[in-house]
Coordinates of C-alpha atoms and ligand atoms in Angstrom, one line a residue:
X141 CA 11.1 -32.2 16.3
X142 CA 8.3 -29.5 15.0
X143 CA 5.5 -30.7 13.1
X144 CA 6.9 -28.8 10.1
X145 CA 9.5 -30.9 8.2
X146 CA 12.9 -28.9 6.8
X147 CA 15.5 -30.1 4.4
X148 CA 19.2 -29.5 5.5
X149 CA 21.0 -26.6 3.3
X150 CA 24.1 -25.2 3.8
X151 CA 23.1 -21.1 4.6
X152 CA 25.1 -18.5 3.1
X153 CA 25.0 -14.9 4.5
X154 CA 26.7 -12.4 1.5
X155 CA 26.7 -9.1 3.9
X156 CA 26.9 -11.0 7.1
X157 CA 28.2 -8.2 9.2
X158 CA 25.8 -5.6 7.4
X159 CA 23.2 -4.2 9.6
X160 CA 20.2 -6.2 8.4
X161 CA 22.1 -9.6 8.8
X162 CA 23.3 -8.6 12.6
X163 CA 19.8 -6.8 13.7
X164 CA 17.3 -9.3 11.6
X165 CA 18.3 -12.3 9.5
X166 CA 21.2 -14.1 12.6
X167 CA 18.3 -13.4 15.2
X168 CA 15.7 -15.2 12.8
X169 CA 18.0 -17.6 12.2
X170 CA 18.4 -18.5 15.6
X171 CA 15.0 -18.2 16.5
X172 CA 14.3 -21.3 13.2
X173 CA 17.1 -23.0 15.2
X174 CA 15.7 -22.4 18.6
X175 CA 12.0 -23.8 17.2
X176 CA 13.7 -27.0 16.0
X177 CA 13.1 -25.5 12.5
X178 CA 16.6 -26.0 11.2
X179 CA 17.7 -29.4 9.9
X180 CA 20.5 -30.8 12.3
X181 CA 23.0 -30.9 9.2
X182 CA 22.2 -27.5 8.3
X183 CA 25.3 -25.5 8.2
X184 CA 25.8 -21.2 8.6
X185 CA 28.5 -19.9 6.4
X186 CA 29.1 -16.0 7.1
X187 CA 30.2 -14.4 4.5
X188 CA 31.7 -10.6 4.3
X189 CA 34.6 -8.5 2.9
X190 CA 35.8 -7.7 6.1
X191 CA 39.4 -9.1 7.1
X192 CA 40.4 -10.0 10.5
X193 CA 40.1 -13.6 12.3
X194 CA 37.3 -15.5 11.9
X195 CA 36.8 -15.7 15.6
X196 CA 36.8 -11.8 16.3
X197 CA 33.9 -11.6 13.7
X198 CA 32.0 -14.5 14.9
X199 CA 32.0 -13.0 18.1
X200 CA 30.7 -9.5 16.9
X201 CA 27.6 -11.7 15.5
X202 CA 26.9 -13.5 18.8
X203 CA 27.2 -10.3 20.5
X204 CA 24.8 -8.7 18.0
X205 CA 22.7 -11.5 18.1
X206 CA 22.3 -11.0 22.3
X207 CA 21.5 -7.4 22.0
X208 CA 18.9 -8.1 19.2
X209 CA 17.4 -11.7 20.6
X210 CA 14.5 -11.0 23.9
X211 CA 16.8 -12.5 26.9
X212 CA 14.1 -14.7 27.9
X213 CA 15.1 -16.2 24.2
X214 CA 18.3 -16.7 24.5
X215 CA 18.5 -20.4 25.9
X216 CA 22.3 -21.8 26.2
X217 CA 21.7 -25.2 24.6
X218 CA 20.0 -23.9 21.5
X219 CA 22.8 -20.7 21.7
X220 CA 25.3 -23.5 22.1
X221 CA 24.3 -25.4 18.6
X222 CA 23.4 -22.4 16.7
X223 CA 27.0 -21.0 17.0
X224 CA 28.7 -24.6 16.7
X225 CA 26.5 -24.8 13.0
X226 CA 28.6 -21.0 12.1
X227 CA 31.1 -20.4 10.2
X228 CA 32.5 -17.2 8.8
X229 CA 35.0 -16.6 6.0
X230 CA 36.1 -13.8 4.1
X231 CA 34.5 -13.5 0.6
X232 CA 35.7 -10.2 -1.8
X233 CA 32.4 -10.8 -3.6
X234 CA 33.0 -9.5 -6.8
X235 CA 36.8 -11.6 -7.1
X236 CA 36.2 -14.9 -8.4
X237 CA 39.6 -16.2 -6.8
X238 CA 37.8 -16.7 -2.8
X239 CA 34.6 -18.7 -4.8
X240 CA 36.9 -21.3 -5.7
X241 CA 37.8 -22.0 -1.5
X242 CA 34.1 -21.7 -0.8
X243 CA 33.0 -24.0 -3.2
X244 CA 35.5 -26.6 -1.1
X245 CA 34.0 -25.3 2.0
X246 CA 30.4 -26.7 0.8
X247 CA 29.9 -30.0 1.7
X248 CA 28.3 -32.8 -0.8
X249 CA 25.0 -32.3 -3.0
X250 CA 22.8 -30.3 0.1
X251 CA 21.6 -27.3 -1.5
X252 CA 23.0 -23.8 -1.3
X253 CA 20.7 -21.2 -0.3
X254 CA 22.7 -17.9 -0.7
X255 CA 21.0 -14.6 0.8
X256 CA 22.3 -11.6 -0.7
X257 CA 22.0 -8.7 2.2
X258 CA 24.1 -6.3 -0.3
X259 CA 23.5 -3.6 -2.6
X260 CA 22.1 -4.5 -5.5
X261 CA 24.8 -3.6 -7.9
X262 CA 26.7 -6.7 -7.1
X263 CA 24.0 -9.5 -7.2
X264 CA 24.9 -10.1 -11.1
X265 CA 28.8 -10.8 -10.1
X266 CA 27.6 -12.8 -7.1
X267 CA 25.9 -14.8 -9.4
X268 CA 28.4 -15.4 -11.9
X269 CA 31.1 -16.2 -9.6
X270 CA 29.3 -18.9 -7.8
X271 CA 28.1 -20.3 -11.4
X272 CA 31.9 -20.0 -12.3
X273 CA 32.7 -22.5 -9.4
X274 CA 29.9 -25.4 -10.1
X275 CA 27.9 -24.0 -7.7
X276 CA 24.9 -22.3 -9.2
X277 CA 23.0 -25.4 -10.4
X278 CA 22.2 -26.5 -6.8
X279 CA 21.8 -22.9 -5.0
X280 CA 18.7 -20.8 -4.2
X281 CA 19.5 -17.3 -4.5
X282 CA 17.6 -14.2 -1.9
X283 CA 17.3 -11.0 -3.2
X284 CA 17.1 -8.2 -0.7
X285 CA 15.3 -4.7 -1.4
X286 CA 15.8 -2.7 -2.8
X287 CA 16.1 -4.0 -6.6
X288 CA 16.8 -1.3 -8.6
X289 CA 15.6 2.5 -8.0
X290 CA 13.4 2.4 -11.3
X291 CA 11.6 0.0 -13.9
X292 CA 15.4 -0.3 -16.0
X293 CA 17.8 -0.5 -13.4
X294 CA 15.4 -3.2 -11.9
X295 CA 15.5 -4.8 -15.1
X296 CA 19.4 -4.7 -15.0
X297 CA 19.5 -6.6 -11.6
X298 CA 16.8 -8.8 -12.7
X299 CA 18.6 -9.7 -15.9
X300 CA 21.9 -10.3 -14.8
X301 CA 20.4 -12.8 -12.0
X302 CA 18.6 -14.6 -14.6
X303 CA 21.9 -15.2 -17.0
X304 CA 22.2 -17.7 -14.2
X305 CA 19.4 -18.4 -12.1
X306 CA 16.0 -19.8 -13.2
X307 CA 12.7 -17.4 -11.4
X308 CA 12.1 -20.5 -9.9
X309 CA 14.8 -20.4 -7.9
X310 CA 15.2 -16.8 -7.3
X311 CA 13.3 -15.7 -4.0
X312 CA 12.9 -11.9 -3.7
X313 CA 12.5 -10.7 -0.2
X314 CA 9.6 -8.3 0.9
X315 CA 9.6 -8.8 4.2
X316 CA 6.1 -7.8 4.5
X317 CA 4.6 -10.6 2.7
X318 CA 6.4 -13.1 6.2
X319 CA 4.4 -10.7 8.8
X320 CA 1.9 -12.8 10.5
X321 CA -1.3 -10.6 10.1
X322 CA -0.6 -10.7 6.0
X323 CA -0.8 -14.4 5.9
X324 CA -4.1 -14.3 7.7
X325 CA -5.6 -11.7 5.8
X326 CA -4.9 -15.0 2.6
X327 CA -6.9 -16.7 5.1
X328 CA -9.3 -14.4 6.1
X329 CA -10.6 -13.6 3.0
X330 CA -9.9 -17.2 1.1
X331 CA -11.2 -19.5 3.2
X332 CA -14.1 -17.6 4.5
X333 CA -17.2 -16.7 2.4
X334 CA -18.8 -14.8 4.5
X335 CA -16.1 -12.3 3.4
X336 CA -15.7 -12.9 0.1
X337 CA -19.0 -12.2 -1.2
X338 CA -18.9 -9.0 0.2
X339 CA -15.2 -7.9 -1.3
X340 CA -16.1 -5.7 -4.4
X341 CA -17.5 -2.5 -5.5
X342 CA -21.4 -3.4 -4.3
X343 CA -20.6 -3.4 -0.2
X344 CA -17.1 -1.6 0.3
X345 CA -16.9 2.1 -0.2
X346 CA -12.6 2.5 0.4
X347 CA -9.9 0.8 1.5
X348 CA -7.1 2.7 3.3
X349 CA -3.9 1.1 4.1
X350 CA -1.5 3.2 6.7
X351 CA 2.1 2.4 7.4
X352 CA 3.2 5.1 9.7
X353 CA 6.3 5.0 11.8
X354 CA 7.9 7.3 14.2
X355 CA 11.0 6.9 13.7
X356 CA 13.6 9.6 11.6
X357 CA 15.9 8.7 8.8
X358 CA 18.9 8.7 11.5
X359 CA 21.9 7.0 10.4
X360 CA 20.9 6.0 7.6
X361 CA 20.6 9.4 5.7
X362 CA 22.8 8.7 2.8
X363 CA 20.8 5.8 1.2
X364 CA 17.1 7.5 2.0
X365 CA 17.8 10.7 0.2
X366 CA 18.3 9.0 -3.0
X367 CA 15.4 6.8 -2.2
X368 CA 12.6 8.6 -0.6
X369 CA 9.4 7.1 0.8
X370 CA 7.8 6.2 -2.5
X371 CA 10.3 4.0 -3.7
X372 CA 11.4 3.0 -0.2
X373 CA 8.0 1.9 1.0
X374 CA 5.2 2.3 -1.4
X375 CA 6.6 0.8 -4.3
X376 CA 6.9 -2.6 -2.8
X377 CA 5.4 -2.8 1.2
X378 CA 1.8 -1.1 0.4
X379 CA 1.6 -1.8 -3.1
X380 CA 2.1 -5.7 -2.2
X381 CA -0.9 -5.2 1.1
X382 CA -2.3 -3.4 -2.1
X383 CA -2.3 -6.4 -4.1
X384 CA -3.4 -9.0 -1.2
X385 CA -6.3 -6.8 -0.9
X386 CA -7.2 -6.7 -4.1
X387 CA -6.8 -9.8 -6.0
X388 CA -9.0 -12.6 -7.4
X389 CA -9.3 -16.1 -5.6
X390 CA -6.7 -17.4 -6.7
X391 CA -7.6 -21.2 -8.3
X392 CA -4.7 -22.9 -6.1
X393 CA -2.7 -21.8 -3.1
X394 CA 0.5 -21.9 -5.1
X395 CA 3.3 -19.1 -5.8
X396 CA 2.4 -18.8 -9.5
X397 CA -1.3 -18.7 -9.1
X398 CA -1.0 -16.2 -6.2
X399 CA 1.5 -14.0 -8.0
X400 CA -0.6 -14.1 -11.2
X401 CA -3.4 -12.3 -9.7
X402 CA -1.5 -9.9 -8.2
X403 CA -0.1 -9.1 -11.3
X404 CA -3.2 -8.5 -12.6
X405 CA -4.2 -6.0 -10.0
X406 CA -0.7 -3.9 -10.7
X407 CA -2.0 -3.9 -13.6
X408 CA -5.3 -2.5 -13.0
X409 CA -3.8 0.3 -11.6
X410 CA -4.7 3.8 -12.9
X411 CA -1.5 5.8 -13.9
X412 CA -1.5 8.9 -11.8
X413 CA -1.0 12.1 -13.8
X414 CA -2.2 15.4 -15.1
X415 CA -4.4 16.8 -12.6
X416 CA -4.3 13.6 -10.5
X417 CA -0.5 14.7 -9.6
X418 CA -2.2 17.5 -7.3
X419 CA -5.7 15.8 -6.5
X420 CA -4.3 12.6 -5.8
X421 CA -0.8 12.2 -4.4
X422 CA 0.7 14.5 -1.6
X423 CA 4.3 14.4 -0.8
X424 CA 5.5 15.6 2.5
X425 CA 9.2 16.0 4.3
X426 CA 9.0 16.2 8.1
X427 CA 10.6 19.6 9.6
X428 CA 11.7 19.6 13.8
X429 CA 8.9 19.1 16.0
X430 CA 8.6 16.3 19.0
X431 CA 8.8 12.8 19.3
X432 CA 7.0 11.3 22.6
X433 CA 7.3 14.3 23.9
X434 CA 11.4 15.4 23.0
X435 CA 12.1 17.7 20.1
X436 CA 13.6 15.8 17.7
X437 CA 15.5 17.3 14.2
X438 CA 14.1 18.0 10.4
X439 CA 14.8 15.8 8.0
X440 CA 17.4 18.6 6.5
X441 CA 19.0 18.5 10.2
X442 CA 20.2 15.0 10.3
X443 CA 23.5 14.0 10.8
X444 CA 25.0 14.0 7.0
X445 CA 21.8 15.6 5.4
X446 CA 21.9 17.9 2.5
X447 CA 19.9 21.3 3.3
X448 CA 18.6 20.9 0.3
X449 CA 17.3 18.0 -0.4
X450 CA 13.6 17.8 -1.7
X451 CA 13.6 14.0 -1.4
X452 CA 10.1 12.7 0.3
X453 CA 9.3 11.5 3.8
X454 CA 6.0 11.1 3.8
X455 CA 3.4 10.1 0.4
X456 CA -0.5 9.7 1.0
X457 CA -1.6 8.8 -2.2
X458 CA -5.6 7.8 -3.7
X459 CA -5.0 4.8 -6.0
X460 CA -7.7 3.8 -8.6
X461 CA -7.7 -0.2 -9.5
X462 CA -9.6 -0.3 -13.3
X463 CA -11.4 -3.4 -13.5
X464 CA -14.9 -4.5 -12.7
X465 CA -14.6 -5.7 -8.8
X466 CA -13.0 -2.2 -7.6
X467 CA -14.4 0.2 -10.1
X468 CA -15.0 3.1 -7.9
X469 CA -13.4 2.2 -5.0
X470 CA -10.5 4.4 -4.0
X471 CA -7.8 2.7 -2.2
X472 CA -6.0 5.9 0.3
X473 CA -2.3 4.6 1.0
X474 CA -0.3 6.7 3.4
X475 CA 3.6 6.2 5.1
X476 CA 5.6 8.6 6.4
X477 CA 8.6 8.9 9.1
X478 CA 8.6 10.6 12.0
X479 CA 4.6 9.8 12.8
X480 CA 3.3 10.3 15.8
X481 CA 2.6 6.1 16.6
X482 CA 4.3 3.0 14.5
X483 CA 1.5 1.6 13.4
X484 CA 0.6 -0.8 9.9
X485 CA -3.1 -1.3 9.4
X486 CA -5.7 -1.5 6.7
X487 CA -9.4 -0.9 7.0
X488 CA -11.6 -1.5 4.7
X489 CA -14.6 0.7 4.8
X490 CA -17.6 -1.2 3.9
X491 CA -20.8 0.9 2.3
X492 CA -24.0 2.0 4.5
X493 CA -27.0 0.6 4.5
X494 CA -29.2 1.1 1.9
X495 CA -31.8 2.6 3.5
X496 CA -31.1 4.9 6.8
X497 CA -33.6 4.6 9.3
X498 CA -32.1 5.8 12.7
X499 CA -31.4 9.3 14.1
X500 CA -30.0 11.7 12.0
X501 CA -27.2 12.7 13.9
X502 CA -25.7 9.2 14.2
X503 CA -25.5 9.0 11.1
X504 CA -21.6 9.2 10.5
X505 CA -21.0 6.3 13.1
X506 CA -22.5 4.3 10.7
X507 CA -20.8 1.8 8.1
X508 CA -18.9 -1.4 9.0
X509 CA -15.5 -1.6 9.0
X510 CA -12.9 -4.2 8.9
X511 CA -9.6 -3.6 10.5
X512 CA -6.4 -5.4 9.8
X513 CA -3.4 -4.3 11.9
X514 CA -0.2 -6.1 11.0
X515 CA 2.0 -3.7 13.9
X516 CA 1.5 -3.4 16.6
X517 CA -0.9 -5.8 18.7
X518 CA -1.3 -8.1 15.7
X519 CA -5.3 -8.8 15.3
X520 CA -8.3 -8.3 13.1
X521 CA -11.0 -6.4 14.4
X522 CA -14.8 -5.8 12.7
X523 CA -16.4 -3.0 13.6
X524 CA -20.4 -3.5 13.8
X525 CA -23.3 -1.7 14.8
X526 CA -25.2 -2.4 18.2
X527 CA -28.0 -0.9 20.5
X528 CA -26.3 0.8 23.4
X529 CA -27.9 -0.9 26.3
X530 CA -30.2 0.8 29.1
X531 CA -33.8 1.6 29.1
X532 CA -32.6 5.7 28.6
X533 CA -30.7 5.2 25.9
X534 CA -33.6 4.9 23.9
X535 CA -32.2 3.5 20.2
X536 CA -28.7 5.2 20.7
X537 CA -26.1 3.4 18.2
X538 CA -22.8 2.0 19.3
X539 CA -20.5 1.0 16.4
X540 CA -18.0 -1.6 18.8
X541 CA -15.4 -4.2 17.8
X542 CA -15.7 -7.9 17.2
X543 CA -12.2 -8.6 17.7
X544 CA -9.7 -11.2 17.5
X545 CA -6.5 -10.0 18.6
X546 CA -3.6 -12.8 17.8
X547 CA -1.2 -13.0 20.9
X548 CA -4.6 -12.8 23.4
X549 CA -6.1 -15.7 20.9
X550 CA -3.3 -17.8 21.6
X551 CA -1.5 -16.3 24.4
X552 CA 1.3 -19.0 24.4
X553 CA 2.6 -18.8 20.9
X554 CA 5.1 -16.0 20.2
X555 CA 4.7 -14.2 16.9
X556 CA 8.0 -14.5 14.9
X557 CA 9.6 -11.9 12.9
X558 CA 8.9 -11.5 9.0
X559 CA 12.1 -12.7 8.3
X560 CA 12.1 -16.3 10.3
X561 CA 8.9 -17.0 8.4
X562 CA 10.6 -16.2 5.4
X563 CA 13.7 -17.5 5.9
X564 CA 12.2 -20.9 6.6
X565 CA 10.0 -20.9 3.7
X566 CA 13.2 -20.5 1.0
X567 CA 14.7 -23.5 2.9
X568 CA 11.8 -25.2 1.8
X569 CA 11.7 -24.4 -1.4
X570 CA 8.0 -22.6 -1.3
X571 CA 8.2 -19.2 -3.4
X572 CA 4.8 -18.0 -2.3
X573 CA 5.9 -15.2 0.2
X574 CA 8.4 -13.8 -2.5
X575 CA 8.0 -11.3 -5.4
X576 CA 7.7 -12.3 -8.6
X577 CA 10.1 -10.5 -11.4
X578 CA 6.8 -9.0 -12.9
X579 CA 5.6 -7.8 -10.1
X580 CA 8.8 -5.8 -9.4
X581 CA 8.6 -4.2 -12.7
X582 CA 4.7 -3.4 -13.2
X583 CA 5.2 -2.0 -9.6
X584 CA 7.9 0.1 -10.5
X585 CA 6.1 0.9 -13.8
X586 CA 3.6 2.3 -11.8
X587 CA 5.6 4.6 -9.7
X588 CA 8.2 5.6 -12.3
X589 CA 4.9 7.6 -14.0
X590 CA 4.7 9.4 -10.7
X591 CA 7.7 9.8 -9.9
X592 CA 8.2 11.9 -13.3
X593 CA 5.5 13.4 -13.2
X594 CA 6.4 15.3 -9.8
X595 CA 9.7 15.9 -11.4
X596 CA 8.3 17.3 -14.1
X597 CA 6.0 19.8 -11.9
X598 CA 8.7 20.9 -9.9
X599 CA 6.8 19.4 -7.6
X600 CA 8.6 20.4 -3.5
X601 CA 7.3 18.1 -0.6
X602 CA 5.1 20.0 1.9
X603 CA 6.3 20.1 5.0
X604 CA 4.7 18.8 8.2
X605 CA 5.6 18.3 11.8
X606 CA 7.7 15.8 13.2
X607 CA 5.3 13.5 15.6
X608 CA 2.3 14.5 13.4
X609 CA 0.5 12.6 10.7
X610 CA 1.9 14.6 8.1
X611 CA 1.2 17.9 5.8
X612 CA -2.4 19.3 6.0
X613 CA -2.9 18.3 2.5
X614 CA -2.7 15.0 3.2
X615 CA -6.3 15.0 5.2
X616 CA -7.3 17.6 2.4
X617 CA -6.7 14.4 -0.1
X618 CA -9.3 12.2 1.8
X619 CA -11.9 15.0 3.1
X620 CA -11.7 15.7 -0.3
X621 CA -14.5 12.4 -1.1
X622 CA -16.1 13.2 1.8
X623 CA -14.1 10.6 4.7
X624 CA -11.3 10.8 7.1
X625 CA -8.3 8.6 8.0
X626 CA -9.8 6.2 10.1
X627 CA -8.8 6.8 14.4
X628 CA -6.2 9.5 13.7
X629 CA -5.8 11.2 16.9
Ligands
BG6_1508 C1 12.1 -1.2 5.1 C2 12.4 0.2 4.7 O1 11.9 -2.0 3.9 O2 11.0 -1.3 5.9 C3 12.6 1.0 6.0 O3 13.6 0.3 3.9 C4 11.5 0.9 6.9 O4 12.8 2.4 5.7 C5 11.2 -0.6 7.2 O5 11.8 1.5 8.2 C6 9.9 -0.8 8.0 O6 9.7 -2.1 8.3 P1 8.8 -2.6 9.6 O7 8.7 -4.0 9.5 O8 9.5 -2.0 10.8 O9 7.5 -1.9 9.4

């Protein structure tokens, strides 16, 4: 049994044959129950409104969950007693009628923990059908992105959750918060002080946090457009790296004292506006160009896509934070689709020396940097200076890594997925990997302001390149203060 211990819950999928249940939360589920991290009374209960037998569906899952799973993962005895612990049943979810047979379905007191991979819009019903049948006093509820598209219709979902659920037993997902590297950077900077004294306006000059991927909108076209990359990425992923960044010790390694000073930090934030809205935020929409090395369509070229939509791909934005650790310290966030590498990282810049005593011309090499990468090759790297070595090279600078790159550090322990560190966490009942109601809404706060103030401009995306790092004006942005995206190639 692992070292870890887990109660046993009963496991309820609402959206179970959605896409983010078959690709994601089935695979991390059987990767828990593969690690010995699921209780042996823990049960699966599949919920969707799709008809048909049971079988036929439950199939389609362990099908999915092949395609999905590495082979080398798929063992036959842990395959075998994952599928005997599922169960699938049709569920209208917003009919009260089918609550009534799953509440007969749930065995004894074990607690419910029901994940809701559906839109938004019918969380509130969700909720009040299971309270309906007896059910809500003992259930956890899992709120998936996104909640809401602004501050009010956040509140909406928020609200009608709460008419039923206690925040402390409301776990909303960002899966970002379960990756490996974003736990360690808690570490990292918590329980070393080496770092910590260093982590304010006197040694760091900027932080810049990157999320670039390279893949399109594809299929899913529809949802995106009304979306865009603000809401669907910054607004929650970077503002949340953002936060980790930023925060204050926290006095206790538990949910509310983390999730207090990440409050704080949103905020901190300066509103961007006025002359900010050109100086300081740049939206881009990619247009055909190539993808490892094939041409590859606009975003106005998809399948389904409006020509004329204006809806954002790509944001690089300079966020201020107002309070006395960061005061002039930019952080640069920047996401886009269709980049030319996937690849998450932060790097935080740290100042030069104060006095500069070596060659002129090596001059830019200099300052130490602190690299974070959460995708790929998982690893935190610090950049320092050193002598290049030989007797010609006179006192030629080097700036090389100290480097501790995860799956080299321990080559034997697999990193799991976001979602298997976070679905393992609400089965324990531990809220500190999950977003806070407040947070939600000072984060949306935030990017409501910007959002309406582009509107208000009339303000069109510039376009840039598929397989490029997006619209010129996005390096203007940074050159601007004098620096560069750090290793764009
Ligand atoms: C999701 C967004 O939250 O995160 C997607 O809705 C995005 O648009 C995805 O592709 C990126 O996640 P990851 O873990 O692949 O970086």
């Amino acid at each position: 049994m692992a070292a870890i211990s887990v109660e046993p819950c009963t496991f309820a999928l609402f959206g179970a044959l959605g896409d983010l249940a078959l690709r994601k939360l089935f695979p991390a589920l059987y990767q828990l129950d593969r690690a010995n991290l699921l209780h042996p009374d823990t049960r699966l209960l599949a919920l969707a409104r799709e008809v048909g037998s049971a079988q036929e569906h439950l199939d389609s899952i362990e099908a999915h969950l092949r395609r999905h799973v590495p082979e080398a993962d798929i063992e036959p005895a842990a395959l075998g007693r994952f599928l005997a612990r599922l169960n699938y049943q049709h569920l209208d979810f917003l009919q009260p009628e089918g609550y009534q047979a799953l509440a007969e379905q749930l065995p004894g007191e074990l607690p419910l923990i029901a994940y809701f991979a559906t839109a938004a819009a019918v969380y509130g019903a969700i909720c009040e059908n299971l309270d309906k049948v007896g059910l809500a006093a003992r259930t956890r509820v899992v709120l998936e992105k996104p909640i809401g598209h602004d501050l009010e219709s956040s509140r909406r979902v928020n609200d009608a959750v709460a008419r039923f659920f206690p925040e402390s037993r409301v776990y909303r997902i960002d899966h970002y918060l379960g990756k490996e590297t974003v736990q360690n950077l808690i570490a990292l900077r918590f329980a070393n002080s080496l770092f910590e004294t260093q982590w304010n306006q006197n040694s760091i000059s900027h932080v810049e946090i990157t999320v670039a991927e390279k893949v399109g909108i594809e299929g899913r076209w529809g949802y995106f457009d009304k979306a865009g990359q603000l809401r669907d990425m910054i607004q929650n992923h970077l503002l949340q790296l953002l936060c980790l960044i930023a925060m204050d010790p926290p006095s206790e390694l538990s949910a509310d004292a983390i999730r207090d000073e990440k409050v704080k930090v949103l905020k901190a934030l300066a509103p961007i506006t006025g002359d900010g809205l050109s100086t300081s935020v740049v939206r881009g929409q990619y247009i055909a160009g190539y993808s490892e090395g094939k041409p590859v369509p606009g975003y106005l070229e998809e399948d389904n896509a409006n020509a004329q939509s204006d809806t954002e791909t790509f944001v690089a934005l300079r966020a201020d934070i107002r309070n006395w650790r960061w005061s002039g310290v930019p952080f640069y966030l920047r996401t886009g689709k269709r980049m030319p590498q996937k690849l998450s990282q932060i790097v935080i810049h740290f100042k030069e020396t104060p006095h500069y005593i070596f060659a002129p011309e090596q001059r830019l090499q200099i300052g130490n940097k602190l690299i974070i990468r959460l995708q790929p090759d998982e690893g935190i790297s610090l950049r320092v200076m050193t002598k290049e070595q030989g007797l010609d090279k006179g006192m030629q600078l080097r700036s090389g890594p100290l480097q501790l790159n995860f799956s080299d550090a321990w080559r034997s322990a697999r990193i799991p997925d976001a979602y298997e560190r976070l679905l393992l966490e609400v089965m324990r009942g531990n809220q500190n990997l999950f977003v806070r109601k407040d947070e939600i809404e000072y984060a949306w706060k935030w990017c409501d302001q910007l959002i309406a103030g582009w509107r208000n401009a009339g303000d069109a995306p510039k376009p840039y390149a598929a397989g490029s790092w997006g619209p010129m004006s996005s390096i203007a942005l940074i050159t601007r203060d004098g620096r560069a995206w750090y290793g764009d190639i």
